[in-house]
PDB file of C-alpha atoms in Angstrom:
ATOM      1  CA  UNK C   1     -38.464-102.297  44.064  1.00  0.00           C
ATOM      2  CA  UNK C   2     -42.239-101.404  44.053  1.00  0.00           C
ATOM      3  CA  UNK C   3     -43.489 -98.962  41.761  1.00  0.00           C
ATOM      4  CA  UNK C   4     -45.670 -95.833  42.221  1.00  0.00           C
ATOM      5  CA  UNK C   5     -48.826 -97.284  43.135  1.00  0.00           C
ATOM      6  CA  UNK C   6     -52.178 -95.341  43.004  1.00  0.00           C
ATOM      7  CA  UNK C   7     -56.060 -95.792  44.394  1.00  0.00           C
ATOM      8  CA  UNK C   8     -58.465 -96.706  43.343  1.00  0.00           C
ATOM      9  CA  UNK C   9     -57.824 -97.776  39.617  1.00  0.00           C
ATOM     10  CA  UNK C  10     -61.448 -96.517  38.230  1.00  0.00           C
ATOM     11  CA  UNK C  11     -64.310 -94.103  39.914  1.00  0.00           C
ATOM     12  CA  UNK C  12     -67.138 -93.032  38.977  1.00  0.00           C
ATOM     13  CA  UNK C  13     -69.188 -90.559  40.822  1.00  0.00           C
ATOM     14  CA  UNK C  14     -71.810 -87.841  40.483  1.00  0.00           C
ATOM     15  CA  UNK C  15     -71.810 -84.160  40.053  1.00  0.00           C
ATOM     16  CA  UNK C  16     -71.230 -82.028  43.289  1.00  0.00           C
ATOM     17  CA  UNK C  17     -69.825 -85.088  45.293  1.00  0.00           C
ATOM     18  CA  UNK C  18     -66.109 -85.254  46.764  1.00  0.00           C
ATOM     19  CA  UNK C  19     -63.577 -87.661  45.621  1.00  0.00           C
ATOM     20  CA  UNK C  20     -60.240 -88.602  47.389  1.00  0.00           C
ATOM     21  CA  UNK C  21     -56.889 -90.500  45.163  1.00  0.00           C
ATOM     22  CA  UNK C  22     -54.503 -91.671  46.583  1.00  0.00           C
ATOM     23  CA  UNK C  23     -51.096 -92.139  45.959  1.00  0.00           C
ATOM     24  CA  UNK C  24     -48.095 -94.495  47.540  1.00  0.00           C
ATOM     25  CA  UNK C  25     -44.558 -93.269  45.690  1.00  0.00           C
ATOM     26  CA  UNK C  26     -41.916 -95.548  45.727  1.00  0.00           C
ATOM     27  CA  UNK C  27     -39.822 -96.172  48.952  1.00  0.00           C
ATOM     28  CA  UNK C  28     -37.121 -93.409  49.988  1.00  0.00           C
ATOM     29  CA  UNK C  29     -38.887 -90.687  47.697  1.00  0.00           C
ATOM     30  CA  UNK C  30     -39.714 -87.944  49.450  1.00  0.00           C
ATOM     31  CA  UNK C  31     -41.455 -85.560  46.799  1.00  0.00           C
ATOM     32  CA  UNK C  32     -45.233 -86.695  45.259  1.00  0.00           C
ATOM     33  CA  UNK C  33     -46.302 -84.271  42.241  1.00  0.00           C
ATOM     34  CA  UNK C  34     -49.928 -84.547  40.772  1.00  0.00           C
ATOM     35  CA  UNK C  35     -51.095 -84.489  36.962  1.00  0.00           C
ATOM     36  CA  UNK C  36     -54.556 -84.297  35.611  1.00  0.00           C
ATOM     37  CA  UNK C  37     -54.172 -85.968  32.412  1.00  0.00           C
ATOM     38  CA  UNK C  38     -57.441 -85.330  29.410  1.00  0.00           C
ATOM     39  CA  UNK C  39     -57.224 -85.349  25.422  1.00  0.00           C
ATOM     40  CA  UNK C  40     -58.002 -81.651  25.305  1.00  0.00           C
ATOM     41  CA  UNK C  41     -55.537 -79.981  28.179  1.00  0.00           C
ATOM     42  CA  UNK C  42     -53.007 -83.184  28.110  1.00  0.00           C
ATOM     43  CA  UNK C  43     -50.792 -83.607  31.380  1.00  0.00           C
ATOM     44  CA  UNK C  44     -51.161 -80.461  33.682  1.00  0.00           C
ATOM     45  CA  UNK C  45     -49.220 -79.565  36.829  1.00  0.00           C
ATOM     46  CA  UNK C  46     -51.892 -79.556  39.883  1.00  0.00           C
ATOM     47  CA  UNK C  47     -49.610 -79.708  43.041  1.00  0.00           C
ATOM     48  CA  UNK C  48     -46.223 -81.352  44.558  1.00  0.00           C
ATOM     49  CA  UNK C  49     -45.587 -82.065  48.073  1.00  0.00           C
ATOM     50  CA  UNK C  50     -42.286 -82.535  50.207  1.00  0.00           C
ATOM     51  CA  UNK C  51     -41.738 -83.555  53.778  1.00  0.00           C
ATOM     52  CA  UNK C  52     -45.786 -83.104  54.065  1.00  0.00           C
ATOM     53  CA  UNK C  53     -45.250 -79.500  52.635  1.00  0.00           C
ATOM     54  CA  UNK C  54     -47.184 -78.028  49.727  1.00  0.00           C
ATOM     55  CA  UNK C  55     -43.966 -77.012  47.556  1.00  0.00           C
ATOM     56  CA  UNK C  56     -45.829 -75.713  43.974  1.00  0.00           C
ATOM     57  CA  UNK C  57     -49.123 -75.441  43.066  1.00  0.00           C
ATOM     58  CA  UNK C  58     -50.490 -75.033  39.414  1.00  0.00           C
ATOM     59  CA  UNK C  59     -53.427 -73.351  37.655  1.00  0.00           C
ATOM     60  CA  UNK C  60     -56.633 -75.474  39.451  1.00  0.00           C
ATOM     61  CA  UNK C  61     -59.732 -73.779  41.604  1.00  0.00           C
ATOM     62  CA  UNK C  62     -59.195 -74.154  45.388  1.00  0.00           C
ATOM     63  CA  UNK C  63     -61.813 -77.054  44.889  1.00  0.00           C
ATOM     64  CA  UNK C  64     -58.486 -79.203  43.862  1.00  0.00           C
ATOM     65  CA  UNK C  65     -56.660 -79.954  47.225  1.00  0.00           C
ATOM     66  CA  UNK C  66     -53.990 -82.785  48.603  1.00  0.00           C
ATOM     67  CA  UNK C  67     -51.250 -83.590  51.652  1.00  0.00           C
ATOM     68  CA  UNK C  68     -48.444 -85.718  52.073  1.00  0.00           C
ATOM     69  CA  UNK C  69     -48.145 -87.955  55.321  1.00  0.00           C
ATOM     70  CA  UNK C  70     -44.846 -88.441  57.379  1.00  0.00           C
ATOM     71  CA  UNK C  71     -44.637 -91.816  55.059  1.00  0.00           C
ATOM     72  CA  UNK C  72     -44.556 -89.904  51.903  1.00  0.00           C
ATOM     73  CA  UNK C  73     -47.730 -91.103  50.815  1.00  0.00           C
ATOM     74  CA  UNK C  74     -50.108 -88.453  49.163  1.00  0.00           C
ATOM     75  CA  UNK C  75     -53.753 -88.305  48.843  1.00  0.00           C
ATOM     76  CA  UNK C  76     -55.802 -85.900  46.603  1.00  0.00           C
ATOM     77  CA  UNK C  77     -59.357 -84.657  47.437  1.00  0.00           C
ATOM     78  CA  UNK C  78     -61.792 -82.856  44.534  1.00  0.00           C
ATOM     79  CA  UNK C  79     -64.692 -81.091  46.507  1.00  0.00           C
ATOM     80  CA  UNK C  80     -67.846 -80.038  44.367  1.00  0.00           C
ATOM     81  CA  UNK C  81     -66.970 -82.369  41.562  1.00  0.00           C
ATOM     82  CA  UNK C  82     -68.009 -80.767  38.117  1.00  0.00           C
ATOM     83  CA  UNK C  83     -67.926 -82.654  34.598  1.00  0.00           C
ATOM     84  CA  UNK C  84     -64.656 -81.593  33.301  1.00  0.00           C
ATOM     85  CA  UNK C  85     -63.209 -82.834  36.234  1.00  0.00           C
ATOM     86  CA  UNK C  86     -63.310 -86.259  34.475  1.00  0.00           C
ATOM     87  CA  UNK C  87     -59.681 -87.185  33.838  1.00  0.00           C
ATOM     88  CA  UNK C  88     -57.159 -89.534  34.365  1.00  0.00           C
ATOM     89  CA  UNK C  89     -55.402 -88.330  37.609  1.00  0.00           C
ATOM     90  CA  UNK C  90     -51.851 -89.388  37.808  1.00  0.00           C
ATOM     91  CA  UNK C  91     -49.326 -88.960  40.398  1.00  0.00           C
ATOM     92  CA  UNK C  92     -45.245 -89.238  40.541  1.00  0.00           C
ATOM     93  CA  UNK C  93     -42.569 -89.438  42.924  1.00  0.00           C
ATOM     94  CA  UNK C  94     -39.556 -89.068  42.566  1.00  0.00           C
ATOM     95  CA  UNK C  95     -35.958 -89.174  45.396  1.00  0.00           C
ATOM     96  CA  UNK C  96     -35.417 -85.215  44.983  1.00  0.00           C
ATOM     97  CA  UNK C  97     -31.422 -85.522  45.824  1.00  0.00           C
ATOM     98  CA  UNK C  98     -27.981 -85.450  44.100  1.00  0.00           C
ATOM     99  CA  UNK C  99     -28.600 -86.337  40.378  1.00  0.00           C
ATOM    100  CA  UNK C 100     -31.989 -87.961  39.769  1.00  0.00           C
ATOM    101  CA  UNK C 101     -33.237 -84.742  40.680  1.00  0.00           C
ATOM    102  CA  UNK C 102     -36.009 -84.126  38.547  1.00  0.00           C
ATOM    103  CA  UNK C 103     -36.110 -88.024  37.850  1.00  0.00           C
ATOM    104  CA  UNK C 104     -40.407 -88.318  37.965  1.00  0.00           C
ATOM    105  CA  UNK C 105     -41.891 -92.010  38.448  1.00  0.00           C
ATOM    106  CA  UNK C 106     -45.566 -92.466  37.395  1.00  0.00           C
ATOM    107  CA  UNK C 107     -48.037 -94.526  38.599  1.00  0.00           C
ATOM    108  CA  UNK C 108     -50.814 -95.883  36.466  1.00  0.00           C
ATOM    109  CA  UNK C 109     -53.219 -93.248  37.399  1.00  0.00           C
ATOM    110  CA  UNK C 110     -57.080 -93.447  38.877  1.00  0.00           C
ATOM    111  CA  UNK C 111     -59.630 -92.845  36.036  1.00  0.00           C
ATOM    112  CA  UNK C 112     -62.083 -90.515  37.554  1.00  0.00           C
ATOM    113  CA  UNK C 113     -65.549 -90.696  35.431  1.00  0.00           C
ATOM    114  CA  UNK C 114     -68.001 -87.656  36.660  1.00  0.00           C
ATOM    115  CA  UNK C 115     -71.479 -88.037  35.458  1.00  0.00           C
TER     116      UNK C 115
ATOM    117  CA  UNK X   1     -50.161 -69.473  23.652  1.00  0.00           C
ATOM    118  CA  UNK X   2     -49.137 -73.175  25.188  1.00  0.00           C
ATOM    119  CA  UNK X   3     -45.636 -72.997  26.922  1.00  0.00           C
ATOM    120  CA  UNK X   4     -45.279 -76.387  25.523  1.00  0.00           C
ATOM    121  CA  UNK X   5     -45.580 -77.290  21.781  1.00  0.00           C
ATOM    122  CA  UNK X   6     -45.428 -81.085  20.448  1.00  0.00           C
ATOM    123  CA  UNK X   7     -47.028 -82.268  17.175  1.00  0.00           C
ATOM    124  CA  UNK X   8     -49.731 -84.730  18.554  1.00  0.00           C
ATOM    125  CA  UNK X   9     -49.605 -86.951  15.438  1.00  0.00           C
ATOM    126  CA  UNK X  10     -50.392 -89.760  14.494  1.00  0.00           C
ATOM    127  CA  UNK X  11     -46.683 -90.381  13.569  1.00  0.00           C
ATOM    128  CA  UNK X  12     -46.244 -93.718  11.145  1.00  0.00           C
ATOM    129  CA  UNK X  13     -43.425 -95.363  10.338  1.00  0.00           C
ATOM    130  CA  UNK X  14     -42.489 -98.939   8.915  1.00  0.00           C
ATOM    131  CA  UNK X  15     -39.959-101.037  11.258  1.00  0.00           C
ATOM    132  CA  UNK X  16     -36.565-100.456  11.185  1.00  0.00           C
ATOM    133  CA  UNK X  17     -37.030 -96.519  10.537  1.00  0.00           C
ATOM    134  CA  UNK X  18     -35.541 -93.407  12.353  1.00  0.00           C
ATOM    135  CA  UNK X  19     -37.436 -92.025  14.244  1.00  0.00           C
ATOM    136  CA  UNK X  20     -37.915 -87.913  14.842  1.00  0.00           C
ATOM    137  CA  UNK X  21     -40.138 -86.330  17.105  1.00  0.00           C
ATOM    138  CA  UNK X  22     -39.735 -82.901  18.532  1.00  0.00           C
ATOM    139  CA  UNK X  23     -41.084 -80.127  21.087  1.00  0.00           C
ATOM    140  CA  UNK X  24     -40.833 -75.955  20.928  1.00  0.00           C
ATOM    141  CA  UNK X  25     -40.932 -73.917  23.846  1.00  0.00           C
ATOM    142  CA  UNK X  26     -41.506 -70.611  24.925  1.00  0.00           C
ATOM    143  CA  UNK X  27     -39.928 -70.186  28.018  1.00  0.00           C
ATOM    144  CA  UNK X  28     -36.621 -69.558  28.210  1.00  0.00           C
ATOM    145  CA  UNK X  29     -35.161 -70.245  31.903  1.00  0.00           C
ATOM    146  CA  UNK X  30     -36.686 -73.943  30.763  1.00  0.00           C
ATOM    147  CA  UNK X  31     -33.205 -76.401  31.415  1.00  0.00           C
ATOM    148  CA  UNK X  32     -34.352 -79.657  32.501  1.00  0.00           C
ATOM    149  CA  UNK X  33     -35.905 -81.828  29.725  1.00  0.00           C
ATOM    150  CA  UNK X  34     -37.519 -84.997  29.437  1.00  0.00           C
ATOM    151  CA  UNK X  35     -38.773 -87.748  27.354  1.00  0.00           C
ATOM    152  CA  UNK X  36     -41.780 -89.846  28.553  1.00  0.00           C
ATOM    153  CA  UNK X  37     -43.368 -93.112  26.507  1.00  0.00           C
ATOM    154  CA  UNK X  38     -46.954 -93.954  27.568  1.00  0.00           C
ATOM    155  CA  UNK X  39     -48.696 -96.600  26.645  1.00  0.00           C
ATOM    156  CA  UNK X  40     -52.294 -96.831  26.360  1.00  0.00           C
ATOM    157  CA  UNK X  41     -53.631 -97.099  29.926  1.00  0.00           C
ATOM    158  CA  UNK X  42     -50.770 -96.150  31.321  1.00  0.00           C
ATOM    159  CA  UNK X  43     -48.781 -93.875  33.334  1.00  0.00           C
ATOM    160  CA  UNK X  44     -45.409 -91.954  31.596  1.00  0.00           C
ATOM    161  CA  UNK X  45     -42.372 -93.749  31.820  1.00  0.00           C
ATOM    162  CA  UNK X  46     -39.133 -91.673  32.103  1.00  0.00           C
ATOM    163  CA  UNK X  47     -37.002 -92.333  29.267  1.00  0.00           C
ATOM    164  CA  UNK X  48     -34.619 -89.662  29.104  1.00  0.00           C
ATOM    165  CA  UNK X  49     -33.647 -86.616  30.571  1.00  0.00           C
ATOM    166  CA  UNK X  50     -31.200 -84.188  29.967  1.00  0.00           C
ATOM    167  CA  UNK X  51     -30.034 -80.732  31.796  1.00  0.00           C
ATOM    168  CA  UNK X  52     -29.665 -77.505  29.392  1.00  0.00           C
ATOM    169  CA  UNK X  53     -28.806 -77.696  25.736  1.00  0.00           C
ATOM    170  CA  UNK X  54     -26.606 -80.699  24.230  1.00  0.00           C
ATOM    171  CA  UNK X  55     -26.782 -84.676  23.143  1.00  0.00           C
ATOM    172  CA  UNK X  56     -27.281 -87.699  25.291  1.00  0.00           C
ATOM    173  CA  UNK X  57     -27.567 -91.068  23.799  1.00  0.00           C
ATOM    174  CA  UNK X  58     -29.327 -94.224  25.560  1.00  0.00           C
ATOM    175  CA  UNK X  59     -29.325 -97.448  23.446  1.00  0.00           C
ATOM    176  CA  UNK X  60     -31.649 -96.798  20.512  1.00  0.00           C
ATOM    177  CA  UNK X  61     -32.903 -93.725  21.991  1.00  0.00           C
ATOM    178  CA  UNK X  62     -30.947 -90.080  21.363  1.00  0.00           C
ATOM    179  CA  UNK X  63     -32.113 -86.675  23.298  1.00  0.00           C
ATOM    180  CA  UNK X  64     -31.073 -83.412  21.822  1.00  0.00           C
ATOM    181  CA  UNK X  65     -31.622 -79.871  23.192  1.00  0.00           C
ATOM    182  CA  UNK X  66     -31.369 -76.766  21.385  1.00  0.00           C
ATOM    183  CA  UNK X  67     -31.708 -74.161  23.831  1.00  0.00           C
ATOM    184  CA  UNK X  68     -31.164 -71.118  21.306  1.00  0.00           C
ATOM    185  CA  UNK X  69     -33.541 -72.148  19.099  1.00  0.00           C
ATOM    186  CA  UNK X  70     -35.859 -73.435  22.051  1.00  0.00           C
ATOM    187  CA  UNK X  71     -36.209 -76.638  20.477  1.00  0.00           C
ATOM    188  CA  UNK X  72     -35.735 -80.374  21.318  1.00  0.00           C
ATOM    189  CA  UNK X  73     -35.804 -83.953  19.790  1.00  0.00           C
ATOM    190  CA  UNK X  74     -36.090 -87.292  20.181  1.00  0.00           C
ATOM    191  CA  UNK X  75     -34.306 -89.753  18.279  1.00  0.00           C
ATOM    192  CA  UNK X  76     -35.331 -93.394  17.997  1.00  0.00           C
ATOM    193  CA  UNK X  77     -33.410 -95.874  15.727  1.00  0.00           C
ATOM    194  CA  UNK X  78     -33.929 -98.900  14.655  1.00  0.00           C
ATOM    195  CA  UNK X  79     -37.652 -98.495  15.725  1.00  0.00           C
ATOM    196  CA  UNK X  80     -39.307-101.777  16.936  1.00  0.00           C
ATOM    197  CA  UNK X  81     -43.059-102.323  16.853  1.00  0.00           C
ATOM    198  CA  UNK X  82     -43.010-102.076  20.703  1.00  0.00           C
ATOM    199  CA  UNK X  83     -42.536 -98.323  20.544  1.00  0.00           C
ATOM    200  CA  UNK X  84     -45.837 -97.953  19.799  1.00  0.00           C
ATOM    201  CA  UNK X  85     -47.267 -95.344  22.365  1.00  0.00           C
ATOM    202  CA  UNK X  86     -47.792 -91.611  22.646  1.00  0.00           C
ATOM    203  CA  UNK X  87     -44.253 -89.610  23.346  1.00  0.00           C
ATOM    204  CA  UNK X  88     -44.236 -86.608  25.822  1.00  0.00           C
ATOM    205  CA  UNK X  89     -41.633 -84.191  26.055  1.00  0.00           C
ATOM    206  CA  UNK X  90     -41.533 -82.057  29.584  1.00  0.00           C
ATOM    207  CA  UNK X  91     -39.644 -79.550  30.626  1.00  0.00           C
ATOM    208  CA  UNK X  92     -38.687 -77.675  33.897  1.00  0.00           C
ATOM    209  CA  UNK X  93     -37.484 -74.254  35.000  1.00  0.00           C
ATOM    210  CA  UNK X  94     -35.859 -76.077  37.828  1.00  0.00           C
ATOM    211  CA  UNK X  95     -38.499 -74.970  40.609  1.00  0.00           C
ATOM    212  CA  UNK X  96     -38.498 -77.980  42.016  1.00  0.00           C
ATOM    213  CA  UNK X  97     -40.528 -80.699  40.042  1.00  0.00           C
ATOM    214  CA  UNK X  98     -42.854 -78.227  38.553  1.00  0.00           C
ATOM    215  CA  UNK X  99     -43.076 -79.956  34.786  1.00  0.00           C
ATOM    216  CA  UNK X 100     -44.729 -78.654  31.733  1.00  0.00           C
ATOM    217  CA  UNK X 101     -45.632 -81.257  29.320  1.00  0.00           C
ATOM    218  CA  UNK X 102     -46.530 -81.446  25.317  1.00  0.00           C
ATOM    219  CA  UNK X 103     -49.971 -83.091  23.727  1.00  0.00           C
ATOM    220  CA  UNK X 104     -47.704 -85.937  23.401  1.00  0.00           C
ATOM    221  CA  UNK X 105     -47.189 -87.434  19.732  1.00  0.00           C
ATOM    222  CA  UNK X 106     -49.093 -90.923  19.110  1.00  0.00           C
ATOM    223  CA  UNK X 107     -46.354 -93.045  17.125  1.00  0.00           C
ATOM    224  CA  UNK X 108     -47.053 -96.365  15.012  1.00  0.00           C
ATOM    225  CA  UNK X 109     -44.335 -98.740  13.799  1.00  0.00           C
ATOM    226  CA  UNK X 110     -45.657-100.980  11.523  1.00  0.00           C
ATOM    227  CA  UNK X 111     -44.278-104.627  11.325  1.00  0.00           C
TER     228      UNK X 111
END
C-alpha cells in the first residue's frame, strides 16, 4: 500500500509570493491534518480536513489556507509568504474509523525555503 | 507555558541499553498518546499509541501513561544503533486529530 505522498519535495521562493503543497494520503483515508515542522516551534497543528470539510484549525494568520478534494487529496496554499514561514511542511492522513482512530501517517514533507 | 513538554536532548546511550524518554503535559482532558520516530529528513512514523493512562508493550518498544501525574514514557530495550532519530511524543484531547507534539528528543546509540 502507498504511503502518504507529498509535493513538491523542496521550494524555494521569495518574500511576498504564494506557495501551494500538496498532499495525496493513503487510499481509503478520509481525514488529511497539516504540520509546520521548524527547530524553534517543533511540529504545530495548522489545519485537518474531512469529506472536503475544514474540521480544526490551529494558531496560524488567515494567510495559511488549504481544501480537501472529493479524492481525499489536500493541498495547502501560503499567500504573502514571510521569512519564518520557512519550514518543513508535513501532512498526515489517517482512516478516522473504529480503532485506528487517531492512527496519523506522515509523509516526507515539502521543505519550503523563503528568501 | 508549552502544553507539551519533552527534553530535546541529545540522549546517548551505548548498544544494548534501556532506553527512557518521557513527556509532561498540562492539559488534562489529554487521553490519546503517541510515540513518533523521525529520522533525519523524514516524516514521523507512528510507533505507538495508547488511549488514557496504562502500559502497552510492542516488541522492544513499551508506552506508559500516567495520567495523574500528567506524565508519559517511552521504553526502548535492547536499543539497536538503528534507533537513532529524534522521538516525539503527541497527544490529543480527542477533537478529532487535533495533536500537540513535544521538541522531540534526539537519541544516539552508539555501536
Amino acid at each position: 500500500k502507498a504511503g502518504v505522498t507529498q509535493t513538491p519535495r523542496y521550494l524555494i521562493k521569495t518574500r511576498g509570493q504564494q506557495v501551494t503543497l500538496s498532499c495525496s494520503p493513503i487510499s481509503g483515508h478520509r481525514s488529511v491534518s497539516w504540520y509546520q515542522q521548524t527547530p524553534g516551534q517543533g511540529l504545530q497543528f495548522l489545519f485537518e480536513y474531512f469529506s472536503e470539510t475544514q474540521r480544526n484549525k490551529g494558531n496560524f494568520p488567515g494567510r495559511f489556507s488549504g481544501r480537501q478534494f472529493s479524492n481525499s487529496r489536500s493541498e495547502m496554499n501560503v499567500s504573502t509568504l514571510e521569512l519564518g514561514d520557512s519550514a518543513l511542511y508535513l501532512c498526515a492522513s489517517s482512516l478516522d474509523s473504529g480503532t485506528t482512530l487517531y492512527e496519523q501517517y506522515f509523509g516526507p514533507g515539502t521543505r519550503l525555503t523563503v528568501t | 507555558q508549552k502544553e507539551v513538554e519533552q527534553d530535546p536532548g541529545p540522549l546517548s546511550v551505548p548498544e544494548g541499553a534501556i532506553v527512557s524518554l518521557n513527556c509532561t503535559y498540562s492539559n488534562s482532558a489529554f487521553q490519546y498518546f503517541m510515540w513518533y520516530r523521525q529520522y533525519s529528513r523524514k516524516g514521523p512514523e507512528l510507533l505507538m499509541y495508547t488511549y488514557s493512562s496504562g502500559n502497552k508493550e510492542d516488541g522492544r518498544f513499551t508506552a506508559q501513561v500516567d495520567k495523574s501525574s500528567k506524565y508519559i514514557s517511552l521504553f526502548i530495550r535492547d536499543s539497536q544503533p538503528s534507533d537513532s532519530a529524534t522521538y516525539l511524543c503527541a497527544m490529543s484531547a480527542g477533537n478529532f486529530n487535533k495533536f500537540y507534539f513535544g521538541s522531540g528528543t534526539k537519541l544516539n546509540v552508539k555501536p
